[in-house]
Short mmCIF file of C-alpha atoms in Angstrom, two decimals:
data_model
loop_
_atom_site.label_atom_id
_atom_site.label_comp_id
_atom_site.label_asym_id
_atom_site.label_seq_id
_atom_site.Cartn_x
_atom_site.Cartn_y
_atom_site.Cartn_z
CA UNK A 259 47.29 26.61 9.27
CA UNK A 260 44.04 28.57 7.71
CA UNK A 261 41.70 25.47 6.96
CA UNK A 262 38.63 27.79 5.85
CA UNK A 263 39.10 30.69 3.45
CA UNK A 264 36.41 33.17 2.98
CA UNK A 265 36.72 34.98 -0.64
CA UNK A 266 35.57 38.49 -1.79
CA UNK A 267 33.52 38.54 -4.65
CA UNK A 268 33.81 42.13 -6.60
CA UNK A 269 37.62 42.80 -7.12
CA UNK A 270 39.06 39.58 -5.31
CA UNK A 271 37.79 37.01 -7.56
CA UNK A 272 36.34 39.45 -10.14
CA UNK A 273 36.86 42.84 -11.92
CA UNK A 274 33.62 43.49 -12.10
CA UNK A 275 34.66 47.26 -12.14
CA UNK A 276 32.62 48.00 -15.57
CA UNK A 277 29.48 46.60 -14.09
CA UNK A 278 29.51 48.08 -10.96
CA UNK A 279 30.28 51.81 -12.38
CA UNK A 280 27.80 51.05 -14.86
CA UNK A 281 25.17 50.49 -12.42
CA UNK A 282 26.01 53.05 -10.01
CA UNK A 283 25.75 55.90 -13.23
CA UNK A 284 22.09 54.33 -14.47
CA UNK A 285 20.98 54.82 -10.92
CA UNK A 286 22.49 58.56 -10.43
CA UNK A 287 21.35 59.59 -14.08
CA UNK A 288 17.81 59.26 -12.68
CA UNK A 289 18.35 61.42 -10.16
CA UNK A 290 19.45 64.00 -12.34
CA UNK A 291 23.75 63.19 -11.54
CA UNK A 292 26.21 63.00 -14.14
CA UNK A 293 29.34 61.13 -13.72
CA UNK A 294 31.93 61.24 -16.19
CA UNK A 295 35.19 59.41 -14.91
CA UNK A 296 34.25 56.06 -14.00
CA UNK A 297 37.23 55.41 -12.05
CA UNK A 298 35.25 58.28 -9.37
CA UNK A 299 32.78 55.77 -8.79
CA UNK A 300 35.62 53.09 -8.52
CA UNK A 301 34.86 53.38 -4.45
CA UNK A 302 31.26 51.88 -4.60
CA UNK A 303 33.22 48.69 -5.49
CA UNK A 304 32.96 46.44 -3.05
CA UNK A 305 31.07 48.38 0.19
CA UNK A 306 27.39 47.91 0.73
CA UNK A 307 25.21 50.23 -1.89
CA UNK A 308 23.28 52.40 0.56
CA UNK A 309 26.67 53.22 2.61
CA UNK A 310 28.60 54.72 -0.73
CA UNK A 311 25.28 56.80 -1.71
CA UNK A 312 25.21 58.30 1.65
CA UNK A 313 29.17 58.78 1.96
CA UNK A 314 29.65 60.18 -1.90
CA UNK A 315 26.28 61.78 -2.55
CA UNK A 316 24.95 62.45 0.83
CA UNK A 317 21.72 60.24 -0.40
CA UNK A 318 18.49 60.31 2.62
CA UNK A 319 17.04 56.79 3.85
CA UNK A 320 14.45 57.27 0.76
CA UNK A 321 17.21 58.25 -2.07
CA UNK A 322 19.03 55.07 -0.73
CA UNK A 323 15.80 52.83 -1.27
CA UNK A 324 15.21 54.28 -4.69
CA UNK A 325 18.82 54.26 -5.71
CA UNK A 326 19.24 50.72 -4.80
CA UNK A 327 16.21 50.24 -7.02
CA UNK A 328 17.55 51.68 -9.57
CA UNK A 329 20.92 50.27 -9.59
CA UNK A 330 19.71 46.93 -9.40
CA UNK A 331 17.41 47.21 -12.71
CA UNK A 332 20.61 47.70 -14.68
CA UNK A 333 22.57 45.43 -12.84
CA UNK A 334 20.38 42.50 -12.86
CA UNK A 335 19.68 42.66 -16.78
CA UNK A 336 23.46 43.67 -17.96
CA UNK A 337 25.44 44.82 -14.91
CA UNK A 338 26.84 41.42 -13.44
CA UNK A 339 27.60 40.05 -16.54
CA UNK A 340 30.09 42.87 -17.05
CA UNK A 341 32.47 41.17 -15.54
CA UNK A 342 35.75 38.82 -16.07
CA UNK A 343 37.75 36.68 -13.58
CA UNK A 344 40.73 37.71 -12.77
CA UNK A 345 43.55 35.67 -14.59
CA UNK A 346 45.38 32.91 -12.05
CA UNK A 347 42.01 33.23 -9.93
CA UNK A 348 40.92 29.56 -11.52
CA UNK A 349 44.17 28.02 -11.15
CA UNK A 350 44.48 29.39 -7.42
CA UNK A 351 41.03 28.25 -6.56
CA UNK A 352 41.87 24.18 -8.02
CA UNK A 353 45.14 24.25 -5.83
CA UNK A 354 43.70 25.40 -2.56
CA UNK A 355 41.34 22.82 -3.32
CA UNK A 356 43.81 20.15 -3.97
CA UNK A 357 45.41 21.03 -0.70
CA UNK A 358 41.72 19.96 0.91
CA UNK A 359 40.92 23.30 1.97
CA UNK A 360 37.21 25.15 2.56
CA UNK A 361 36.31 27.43 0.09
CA UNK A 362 33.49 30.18 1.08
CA UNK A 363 32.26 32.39 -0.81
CA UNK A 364 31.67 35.79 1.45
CA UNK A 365 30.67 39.05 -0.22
CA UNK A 366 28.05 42.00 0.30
CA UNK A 367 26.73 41.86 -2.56
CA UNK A 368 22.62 40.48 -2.54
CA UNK A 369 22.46 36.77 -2.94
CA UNK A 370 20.82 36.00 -5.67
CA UNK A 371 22.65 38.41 -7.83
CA UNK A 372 25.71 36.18 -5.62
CA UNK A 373 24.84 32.66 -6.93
CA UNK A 374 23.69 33.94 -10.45
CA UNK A 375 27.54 35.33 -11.26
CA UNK A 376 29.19 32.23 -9.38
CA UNK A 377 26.97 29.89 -11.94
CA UNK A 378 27.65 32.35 -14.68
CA UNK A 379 31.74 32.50 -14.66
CA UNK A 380 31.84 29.00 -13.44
CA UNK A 381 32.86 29.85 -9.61
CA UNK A 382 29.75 28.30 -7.96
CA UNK A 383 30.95 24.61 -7.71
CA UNK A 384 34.83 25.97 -6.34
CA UNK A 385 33.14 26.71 -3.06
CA UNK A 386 31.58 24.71 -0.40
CA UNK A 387 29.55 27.52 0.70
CA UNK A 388 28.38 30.90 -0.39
CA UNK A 389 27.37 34.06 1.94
CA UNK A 390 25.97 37.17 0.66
CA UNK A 391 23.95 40.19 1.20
CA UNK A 392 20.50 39.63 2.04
CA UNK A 393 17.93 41.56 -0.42
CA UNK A 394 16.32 43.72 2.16
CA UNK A 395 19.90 44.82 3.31
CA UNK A 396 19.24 43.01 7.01
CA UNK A 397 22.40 41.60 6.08
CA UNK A 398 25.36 43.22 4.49
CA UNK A 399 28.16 44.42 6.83
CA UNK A 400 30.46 42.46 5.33
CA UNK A 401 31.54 41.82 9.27
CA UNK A 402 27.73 40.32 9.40
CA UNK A 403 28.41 38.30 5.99
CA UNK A 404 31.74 37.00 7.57
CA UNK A 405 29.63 35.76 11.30
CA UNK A 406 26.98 34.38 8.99
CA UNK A 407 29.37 32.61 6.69
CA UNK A 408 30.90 31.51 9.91
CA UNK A 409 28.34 30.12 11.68
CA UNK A 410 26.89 28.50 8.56
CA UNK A 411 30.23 26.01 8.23
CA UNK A 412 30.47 25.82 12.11
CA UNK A 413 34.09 27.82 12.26
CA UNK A 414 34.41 27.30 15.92
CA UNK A 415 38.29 28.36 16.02
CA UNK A 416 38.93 31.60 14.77
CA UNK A 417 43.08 31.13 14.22
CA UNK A 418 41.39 27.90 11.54
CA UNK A 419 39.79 30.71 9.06
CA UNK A 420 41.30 34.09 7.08
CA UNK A 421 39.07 36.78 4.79
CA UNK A 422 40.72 37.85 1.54
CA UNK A 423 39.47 40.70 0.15
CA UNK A 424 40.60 44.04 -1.80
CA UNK A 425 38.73 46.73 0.63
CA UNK A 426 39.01 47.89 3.25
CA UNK A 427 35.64 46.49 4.85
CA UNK A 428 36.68 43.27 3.87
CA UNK A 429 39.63 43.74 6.39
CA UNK A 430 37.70 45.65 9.14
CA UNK A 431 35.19 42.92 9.11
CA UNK A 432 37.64 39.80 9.39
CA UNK A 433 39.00 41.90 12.19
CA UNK A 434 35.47 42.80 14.06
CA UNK A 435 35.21 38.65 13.98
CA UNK A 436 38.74 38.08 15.43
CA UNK A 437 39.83 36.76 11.88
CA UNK A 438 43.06 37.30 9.87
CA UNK A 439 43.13 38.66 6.77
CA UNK A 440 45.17 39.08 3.42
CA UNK A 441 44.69 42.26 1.67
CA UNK A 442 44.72 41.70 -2.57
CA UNK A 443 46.49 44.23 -4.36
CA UNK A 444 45.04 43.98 -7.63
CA UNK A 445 41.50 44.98 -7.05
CA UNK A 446 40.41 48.44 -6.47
CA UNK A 447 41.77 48.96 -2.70
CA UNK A 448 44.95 50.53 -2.69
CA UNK A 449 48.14 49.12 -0.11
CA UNK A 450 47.64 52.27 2.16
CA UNK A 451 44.05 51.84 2.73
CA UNK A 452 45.05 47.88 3.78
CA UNK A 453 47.64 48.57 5.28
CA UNK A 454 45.96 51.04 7.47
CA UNK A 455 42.50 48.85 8.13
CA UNK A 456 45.27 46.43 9.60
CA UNK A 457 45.70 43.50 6.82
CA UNK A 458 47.27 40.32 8.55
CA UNK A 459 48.76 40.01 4.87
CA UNK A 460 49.16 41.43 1.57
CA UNK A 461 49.28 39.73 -1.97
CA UNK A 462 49.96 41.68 -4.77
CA UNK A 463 48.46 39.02 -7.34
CA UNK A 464 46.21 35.95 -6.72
CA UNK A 465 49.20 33.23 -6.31
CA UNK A 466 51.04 35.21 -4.00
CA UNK A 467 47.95 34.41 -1.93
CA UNK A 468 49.14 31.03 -1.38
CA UNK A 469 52.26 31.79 0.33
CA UNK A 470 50.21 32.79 3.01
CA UNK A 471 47.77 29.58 3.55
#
């Protein structure tokens, strides 16, 4: 039985889609990029910043620093308040709560910007304890979010805990920590790219999540 549950943020608990892509285009404009189709961007939802700049736009170590700049003076003023919980999200959350379980919050995105959205859409108080990103990127694998989050709530037995995410680096990283995981359908990680990071589980809406706890 999974006692400690470690949430995704962006596209598990939140479509924060139009905030992210939003971001991500302020930052490229001032390099001179154009983007379009937002959905193109779609993959920087959810991975660490500097890893999608350097996959997509084959950024350098400087770009990265200046891009992350950039992206976080939009996001930080109008970026993570573009953003909605998913519907059945609140109603999941109160249940697994009911049923006495730990709640953690584990995401890659930078703390404070973390804690500011929990307060914001009301998430903060569902979970006992929140791990994020660090701001100077020491931390944000989300396999070193997931070891932080664990050691921080002294998750001794791995079998006890699950990730649930929408991405594939949510699954890779429950895996690197010898964690199960359920892969979430309705964020912006398709079933084959679960499927093949080897999801434990997959739920195609949040109270299908549930069945598996």
């Amino acid at each position: 039985m999974y006692t400690h549950l470690l949430f995704d943020l962006d596209g598990t608990l939140t479509d924060s889609g139009i905030g992210i892509t939003n971001s991500v285009r302020y930052a490229l404009q001032k390099f001179g990029i154009q983007v379009e189709d937002r959905t193109s961007l779609y993959p920087f939802i959810g991975p660490p910043l500097k890893d999608s700049l350097v996959k997509y736009y084959g950024f350098s170590d400087e770009q990265c620093e200046l891009g992350v700049q950039y992206y976080r003076e939009y996001f930080k003023e109008k970026g993570m308040y573009e953003n909605a919980v998913y519907d059945g999200v609140f109603d999941l959350l109160q249940r697994l709560k009911e049923k006495k379980r730990t709640l953690i919050l584990a995401t890659s995105k930078p703390e404070p910007f973390t804690v500011e959205i929990a307060k914001h859409f009301s998430l903060y108080d569902k979970f006992a304890f929140i791990a994020a990103a660090s701001m100077d990127d020491s931390r944000s694998e989300k396999a070193d979010v997931i070891r932080y989050a664990m050691e921080s709530c002294h998750i001794s037995d791995k079998s006890s805990a699950v990730m649930i995410g929408d991405r594939e680096n949510d699954i890779l990283g429950a895996k690197e920590n010898g964690l199960d995981s359920i892969g979430v359908l309705y964020g912006y990680g398709s079933r084959e790219e679960l499927e093949n990071a080897g999801a434990t589980y997959i739920a195609k809406k949040p109270e299908d999540i549930l069945r598996y706890i």
